[in-house]
Coordinates of C-alpha atoms and ligand atoms in Angstrom, one line a residue:
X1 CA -14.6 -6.1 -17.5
X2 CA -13.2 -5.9 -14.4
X3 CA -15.2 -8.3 -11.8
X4 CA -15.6 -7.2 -8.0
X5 CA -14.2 -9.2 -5.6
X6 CA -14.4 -10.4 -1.6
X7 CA -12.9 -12.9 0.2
X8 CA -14.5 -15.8 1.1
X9 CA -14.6 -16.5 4.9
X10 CA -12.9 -14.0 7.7
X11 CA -9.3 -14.1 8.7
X12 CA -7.5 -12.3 11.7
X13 CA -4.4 -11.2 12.7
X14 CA -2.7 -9.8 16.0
X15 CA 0.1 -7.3 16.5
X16 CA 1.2 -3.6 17.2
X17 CA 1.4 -0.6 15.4
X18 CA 4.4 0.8 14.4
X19 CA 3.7 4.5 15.1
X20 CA 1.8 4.4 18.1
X21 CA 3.6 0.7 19.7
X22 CA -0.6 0.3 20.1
X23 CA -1.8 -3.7 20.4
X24 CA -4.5 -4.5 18.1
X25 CA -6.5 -7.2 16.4
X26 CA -7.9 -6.9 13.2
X27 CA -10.2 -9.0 10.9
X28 CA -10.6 -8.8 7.4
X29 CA -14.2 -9.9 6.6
X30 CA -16.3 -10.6 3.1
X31 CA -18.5 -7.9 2.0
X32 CA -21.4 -7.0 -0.1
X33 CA -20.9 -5.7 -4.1
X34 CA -20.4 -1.9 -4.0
X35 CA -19.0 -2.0 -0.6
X36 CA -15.6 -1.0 -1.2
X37 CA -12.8 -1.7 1.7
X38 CA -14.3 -0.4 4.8
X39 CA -12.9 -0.2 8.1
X40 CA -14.7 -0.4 11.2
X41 CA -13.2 0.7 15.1
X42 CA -14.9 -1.7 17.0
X43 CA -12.8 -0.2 20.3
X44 CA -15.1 3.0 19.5
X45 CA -18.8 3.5 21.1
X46 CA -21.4 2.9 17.6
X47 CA -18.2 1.3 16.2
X48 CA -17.8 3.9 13.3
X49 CA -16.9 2.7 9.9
X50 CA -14.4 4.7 7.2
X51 CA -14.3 4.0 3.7
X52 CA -11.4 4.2 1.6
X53 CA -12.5 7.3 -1.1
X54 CA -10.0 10.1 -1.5
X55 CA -12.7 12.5 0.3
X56 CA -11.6 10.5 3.7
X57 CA -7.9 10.6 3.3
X58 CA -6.4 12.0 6.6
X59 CA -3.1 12.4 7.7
X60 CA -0.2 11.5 5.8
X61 CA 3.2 11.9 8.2
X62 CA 4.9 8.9 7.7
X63 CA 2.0 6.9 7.3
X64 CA -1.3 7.0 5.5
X65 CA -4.1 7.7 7.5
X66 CA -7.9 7.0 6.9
X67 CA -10.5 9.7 8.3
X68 CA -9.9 12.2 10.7
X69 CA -10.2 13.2 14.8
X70 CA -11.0 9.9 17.3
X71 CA -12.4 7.1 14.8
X72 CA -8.8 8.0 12.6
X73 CA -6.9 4.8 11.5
X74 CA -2.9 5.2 10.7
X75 CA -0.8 3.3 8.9
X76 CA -3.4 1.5 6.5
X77 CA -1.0 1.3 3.4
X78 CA 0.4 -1.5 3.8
X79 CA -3.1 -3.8 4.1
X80 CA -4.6 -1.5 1.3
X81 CA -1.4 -2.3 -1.1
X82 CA -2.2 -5.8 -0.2
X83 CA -6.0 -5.7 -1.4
X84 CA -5.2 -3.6 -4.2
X85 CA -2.6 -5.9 -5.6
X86 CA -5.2 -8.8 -5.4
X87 CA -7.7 -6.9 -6.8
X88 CA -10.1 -7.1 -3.6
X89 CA -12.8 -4.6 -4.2
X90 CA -15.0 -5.1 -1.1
X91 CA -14.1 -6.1 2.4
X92 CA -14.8 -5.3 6.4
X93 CA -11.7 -4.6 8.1
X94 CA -12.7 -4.4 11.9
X95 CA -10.1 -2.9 14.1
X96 CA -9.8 -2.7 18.0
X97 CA -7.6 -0.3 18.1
X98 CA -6.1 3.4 16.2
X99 CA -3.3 1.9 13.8
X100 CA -3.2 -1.3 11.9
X101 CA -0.8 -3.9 12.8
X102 CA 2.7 -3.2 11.1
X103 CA 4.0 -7.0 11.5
X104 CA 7.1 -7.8 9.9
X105 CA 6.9 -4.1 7.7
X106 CA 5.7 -5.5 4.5
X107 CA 2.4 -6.8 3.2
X108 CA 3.3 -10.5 2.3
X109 CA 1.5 -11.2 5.9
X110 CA -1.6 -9.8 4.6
X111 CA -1.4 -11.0 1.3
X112 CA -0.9 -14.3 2.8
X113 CA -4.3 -13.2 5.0
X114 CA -6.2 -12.9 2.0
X115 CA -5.1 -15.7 0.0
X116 CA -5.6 -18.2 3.4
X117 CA -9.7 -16.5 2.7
X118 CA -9.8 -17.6 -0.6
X119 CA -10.9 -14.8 -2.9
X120 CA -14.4 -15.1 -4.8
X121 CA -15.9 -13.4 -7.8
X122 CA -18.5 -11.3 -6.7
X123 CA -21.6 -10.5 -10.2
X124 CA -21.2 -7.2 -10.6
X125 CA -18.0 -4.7 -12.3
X126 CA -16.3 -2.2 -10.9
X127 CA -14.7 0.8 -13.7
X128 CA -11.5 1.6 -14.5
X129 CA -10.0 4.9 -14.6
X130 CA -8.8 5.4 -18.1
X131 CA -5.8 8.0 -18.0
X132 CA -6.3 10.1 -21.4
X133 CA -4.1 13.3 -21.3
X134 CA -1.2 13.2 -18.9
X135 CA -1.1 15.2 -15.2
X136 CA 1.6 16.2 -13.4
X137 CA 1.8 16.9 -9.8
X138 CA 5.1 18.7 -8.4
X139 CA 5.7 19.6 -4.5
X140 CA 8.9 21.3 -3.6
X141 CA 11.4 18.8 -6.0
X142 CA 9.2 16.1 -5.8
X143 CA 6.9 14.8 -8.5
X144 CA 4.1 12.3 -9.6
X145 CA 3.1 12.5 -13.4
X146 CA 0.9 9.5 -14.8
X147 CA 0.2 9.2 -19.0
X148 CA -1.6 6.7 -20.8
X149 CA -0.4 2.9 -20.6
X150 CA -2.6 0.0 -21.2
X151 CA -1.7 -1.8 -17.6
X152 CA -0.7 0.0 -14.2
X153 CA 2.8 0.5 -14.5
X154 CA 4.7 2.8 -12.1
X155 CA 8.5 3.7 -12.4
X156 CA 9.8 4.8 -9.4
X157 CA 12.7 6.5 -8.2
X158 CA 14.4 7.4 -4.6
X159 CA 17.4 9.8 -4.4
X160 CA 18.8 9.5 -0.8
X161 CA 22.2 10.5 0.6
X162 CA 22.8 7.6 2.4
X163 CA 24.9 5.6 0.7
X164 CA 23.6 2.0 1.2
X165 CA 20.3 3.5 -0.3
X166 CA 21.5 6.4 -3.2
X167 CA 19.5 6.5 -6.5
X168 CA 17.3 3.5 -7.2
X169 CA 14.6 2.9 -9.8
X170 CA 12.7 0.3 -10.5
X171 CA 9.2 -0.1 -13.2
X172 CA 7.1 -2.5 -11.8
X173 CA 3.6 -3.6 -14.1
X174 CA 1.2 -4.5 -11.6
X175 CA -0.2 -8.0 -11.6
X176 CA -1.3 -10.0 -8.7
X177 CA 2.0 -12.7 -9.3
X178 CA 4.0 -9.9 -9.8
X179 CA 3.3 -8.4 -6.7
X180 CA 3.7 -11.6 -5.1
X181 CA 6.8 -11.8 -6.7
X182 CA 9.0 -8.6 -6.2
X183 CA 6.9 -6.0 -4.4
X184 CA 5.3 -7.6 -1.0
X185 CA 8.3 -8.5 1.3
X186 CA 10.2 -5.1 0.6
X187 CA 10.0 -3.8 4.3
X188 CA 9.2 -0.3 5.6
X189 CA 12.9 1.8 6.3
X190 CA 13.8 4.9 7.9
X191 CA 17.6 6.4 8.6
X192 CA 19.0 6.4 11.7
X193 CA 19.7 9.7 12.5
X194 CA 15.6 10.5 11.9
X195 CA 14.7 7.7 14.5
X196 CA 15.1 10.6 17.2
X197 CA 13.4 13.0 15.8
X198 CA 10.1 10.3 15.0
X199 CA 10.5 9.7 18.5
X200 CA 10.0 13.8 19.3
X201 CA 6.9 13.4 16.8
X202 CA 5.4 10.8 19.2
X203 CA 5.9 8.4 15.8
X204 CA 7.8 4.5 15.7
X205 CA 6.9 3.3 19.2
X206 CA 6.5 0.4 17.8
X207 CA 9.4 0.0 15.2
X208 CA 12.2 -2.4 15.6
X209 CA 14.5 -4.3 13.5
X210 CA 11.6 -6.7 12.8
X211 CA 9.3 -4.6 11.3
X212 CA 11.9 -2.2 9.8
X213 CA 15.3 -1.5 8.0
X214 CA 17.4 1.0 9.2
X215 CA 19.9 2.8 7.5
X216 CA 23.5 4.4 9.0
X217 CA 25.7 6.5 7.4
X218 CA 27.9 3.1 7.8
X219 CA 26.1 0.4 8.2
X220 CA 22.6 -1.4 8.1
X221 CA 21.2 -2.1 11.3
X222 CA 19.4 -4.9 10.2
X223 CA 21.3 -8.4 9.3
X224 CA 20.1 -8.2 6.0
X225 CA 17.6 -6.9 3.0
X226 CA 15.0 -8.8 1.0
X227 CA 16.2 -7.5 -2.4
X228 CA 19.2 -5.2 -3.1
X229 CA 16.9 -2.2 -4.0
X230 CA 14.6 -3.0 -1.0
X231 CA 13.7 0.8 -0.3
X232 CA 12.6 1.9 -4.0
X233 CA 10.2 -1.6 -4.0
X234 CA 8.7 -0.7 -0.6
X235 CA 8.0 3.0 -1.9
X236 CA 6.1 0.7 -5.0
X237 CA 4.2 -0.9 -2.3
X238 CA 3.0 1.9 -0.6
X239 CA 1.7 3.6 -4.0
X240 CA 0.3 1.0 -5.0
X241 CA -1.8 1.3 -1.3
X242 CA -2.3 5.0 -1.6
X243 CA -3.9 4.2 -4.9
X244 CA -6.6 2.0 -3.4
X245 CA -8.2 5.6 -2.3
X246 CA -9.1 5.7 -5.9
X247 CA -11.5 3.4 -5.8
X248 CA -10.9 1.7 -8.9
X249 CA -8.2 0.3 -10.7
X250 CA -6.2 2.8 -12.8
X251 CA -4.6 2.4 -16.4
X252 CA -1.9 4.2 -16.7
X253 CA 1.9 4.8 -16.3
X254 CA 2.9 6.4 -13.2
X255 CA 6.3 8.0 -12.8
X256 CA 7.4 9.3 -9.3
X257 CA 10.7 11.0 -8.5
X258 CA 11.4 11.0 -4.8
X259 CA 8.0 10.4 -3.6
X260 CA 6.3 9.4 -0.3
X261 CA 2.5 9.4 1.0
X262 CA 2.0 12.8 0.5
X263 CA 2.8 13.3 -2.9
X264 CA 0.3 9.9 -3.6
X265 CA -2.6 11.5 -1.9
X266 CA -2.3 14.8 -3.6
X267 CA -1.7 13.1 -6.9
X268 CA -5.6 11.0 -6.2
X269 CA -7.1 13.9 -5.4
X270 CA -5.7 15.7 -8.8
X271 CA -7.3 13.3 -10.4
X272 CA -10.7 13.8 -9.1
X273 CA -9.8 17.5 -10.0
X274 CA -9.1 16.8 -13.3
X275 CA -12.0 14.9 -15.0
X276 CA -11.1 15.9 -18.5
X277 CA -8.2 13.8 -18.5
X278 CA -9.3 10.4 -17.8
X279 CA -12.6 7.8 -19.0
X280 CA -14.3 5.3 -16.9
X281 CA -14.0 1.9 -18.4
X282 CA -17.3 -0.2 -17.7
X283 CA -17.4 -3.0 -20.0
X284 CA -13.5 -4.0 -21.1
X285 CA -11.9 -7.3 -21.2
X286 CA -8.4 -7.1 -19.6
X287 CA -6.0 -9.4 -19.9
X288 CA -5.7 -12.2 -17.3
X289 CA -2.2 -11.1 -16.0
X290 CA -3.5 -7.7 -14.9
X291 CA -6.5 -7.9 -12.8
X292 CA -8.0 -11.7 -12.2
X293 CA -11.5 -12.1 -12.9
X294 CA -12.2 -15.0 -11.5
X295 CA -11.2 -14.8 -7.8
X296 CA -10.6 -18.7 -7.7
X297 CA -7.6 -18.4 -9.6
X298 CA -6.1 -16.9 -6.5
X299 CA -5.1 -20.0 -5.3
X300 CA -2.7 -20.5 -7.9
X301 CA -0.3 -17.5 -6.7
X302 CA 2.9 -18.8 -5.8
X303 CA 4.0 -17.6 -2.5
X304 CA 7.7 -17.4 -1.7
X305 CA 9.4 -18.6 1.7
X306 CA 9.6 -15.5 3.9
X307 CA 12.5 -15.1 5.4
X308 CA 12.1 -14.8 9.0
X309 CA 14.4 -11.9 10.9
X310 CA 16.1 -12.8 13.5
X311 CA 14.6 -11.2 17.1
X312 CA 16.1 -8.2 17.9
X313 CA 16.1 -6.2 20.3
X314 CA 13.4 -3.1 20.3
X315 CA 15.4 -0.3 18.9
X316 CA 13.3 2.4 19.4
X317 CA 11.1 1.4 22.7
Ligands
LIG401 ZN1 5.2 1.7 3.9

């Protein structure tokens, strides 16, 4: 069985977006069984609220956004990567503003967030999707195929030119230590030579070397990375977000081949599509290493030092 979970008091955070350069506030706050992670504009007359559910996925250039026209939200991967990894089922995320905060690129801040809550066992399940007979999605030479696995396990690999970045795979078996581990630091990254054309998209006002590796044809911007394969962990981190629009947790082994926010969203909604290859799990015992059940055991995680950048200058403002 796979308990739902909230956090046990609210916790806030300031900071900008990194598409729109946007100042915002937001608050993650406990809420009721069945919820799911909800996300409320509270800059917005009626303050309207979203819920993560593959029906309200919006759009998905260079970010993951939630819902559609004014109330929108960009850039939401990162905190829903975050909750999914802990296995938060329902929260409040209130919002003053159109993007949530990038911060330092990754999601350790806001797994930190949720840990500094405390999470709490909440007396009711939540189902698993059971992946029975295997799916394949394919756009242009990309592709996302999942096939049975006891666990969530995603192998993922990135084929880039640049050659600080190249080919890189990595398997990563989800677990909330795991992810504490090796997934939540790798930072957001773009190439150099795309920063000006996100700039002609109205997209990165708010990037810099703080919140984002940058890649040259001869050099990396930044002074260093978190882990020598930083890239191909972030792209983990942001599936394992995209995923949270599922909402539940999914057994299965993922593969992705050059992959990116897009190919995620259209691979949920194939699942919908395809009922006849997966099972909801109601009443399973998992093991302890993949999803906690009891929320308390949270504050056992290990959290690693963070490595603080150094304060550069704004490279794209
Ligand atoms: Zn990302």
């Amino acid at each position: 069985m796979y308990v739902q979970k909230t956090i046990k008091k609210q916790v806030s955070c300031s900071g900008i977006g990194l598409h729109t350069g946007n100042p915002v506030n937001m608050t993650f706050k406990p809420a009721a069984i069945n919820s799911g992670i909800l996300f409320k504009r509270m800059d917005l007359d009626g303050h309207p609220i979203l819920k993560i559910h593959a029906r309200n996925i919006g759009d998905l250039s260079y970010a993951t956004t939630v819902g559609a026209g004014e109330a929108a939200i960009k850039t939401i991967e990162h905190v829903l990567s975050a909750m999914h990894a802990l296995g938060v089922t329902n929260v409040l995320i209130e919002l003053d503003s159109n993007e949530a905060p990038v911060l330092d690129g990754s999601s350790s801040c806001f797994i930190k967030m949720l840990l500094d809550a405390g999470l709490t066992a909440q007396n009711a399940m939540n189902k698993l999707i059971r992946i029975q007979h295997p799916i394949e999605v394919r756009v242009k030479d990309t592709i996302i195929s999942v096939e049975p696995y006891d666990g969530l396990k995603m192998t993922y690999t990135i084929d880039f030119s640049n050659p600080f970045i190249g080919t890189q795979t990595k398997t990563f078996e989800l677990t909330p230590q795991g992810y504490i581990d090796d997934i939540m630091r790798a930072r957001t990254f773009c190439l150099y030579e795309e920063i000006e054309y996100l700039w002609k998209m109205g997209l990165s006002k708010g990037g810099s070397l703080d919140n984002a590796v940058v890649f040259a044809q001869d050099r990396i911007l930044n002074d260093s990375l978190r882990y020598d394969d930083e890239p191909v962990r972030h792209k983990i981190l942001d599936l394992v977000g995209d995923l949270a629009f599922l909402g539940h947790p999914l057994l299965g082994h993922i593969k992705v081949y050059k992959g990116g926010h897009l190919l995620h969203a259209k691979f949920v909604k194939e699942i919908f599509a395809k009922p006849e290859c997966w099972t909801y799990l109601v009443d399973r015992k998992l093991s302890p290493t993949f999803y906690q059940e009891d929320g308390d055991h949270a504050d056992l995680f290990t959290i690693p030092k963070i490595t603080q950048s150094s304060s550069n200058p704004q490279i794209f403002v």
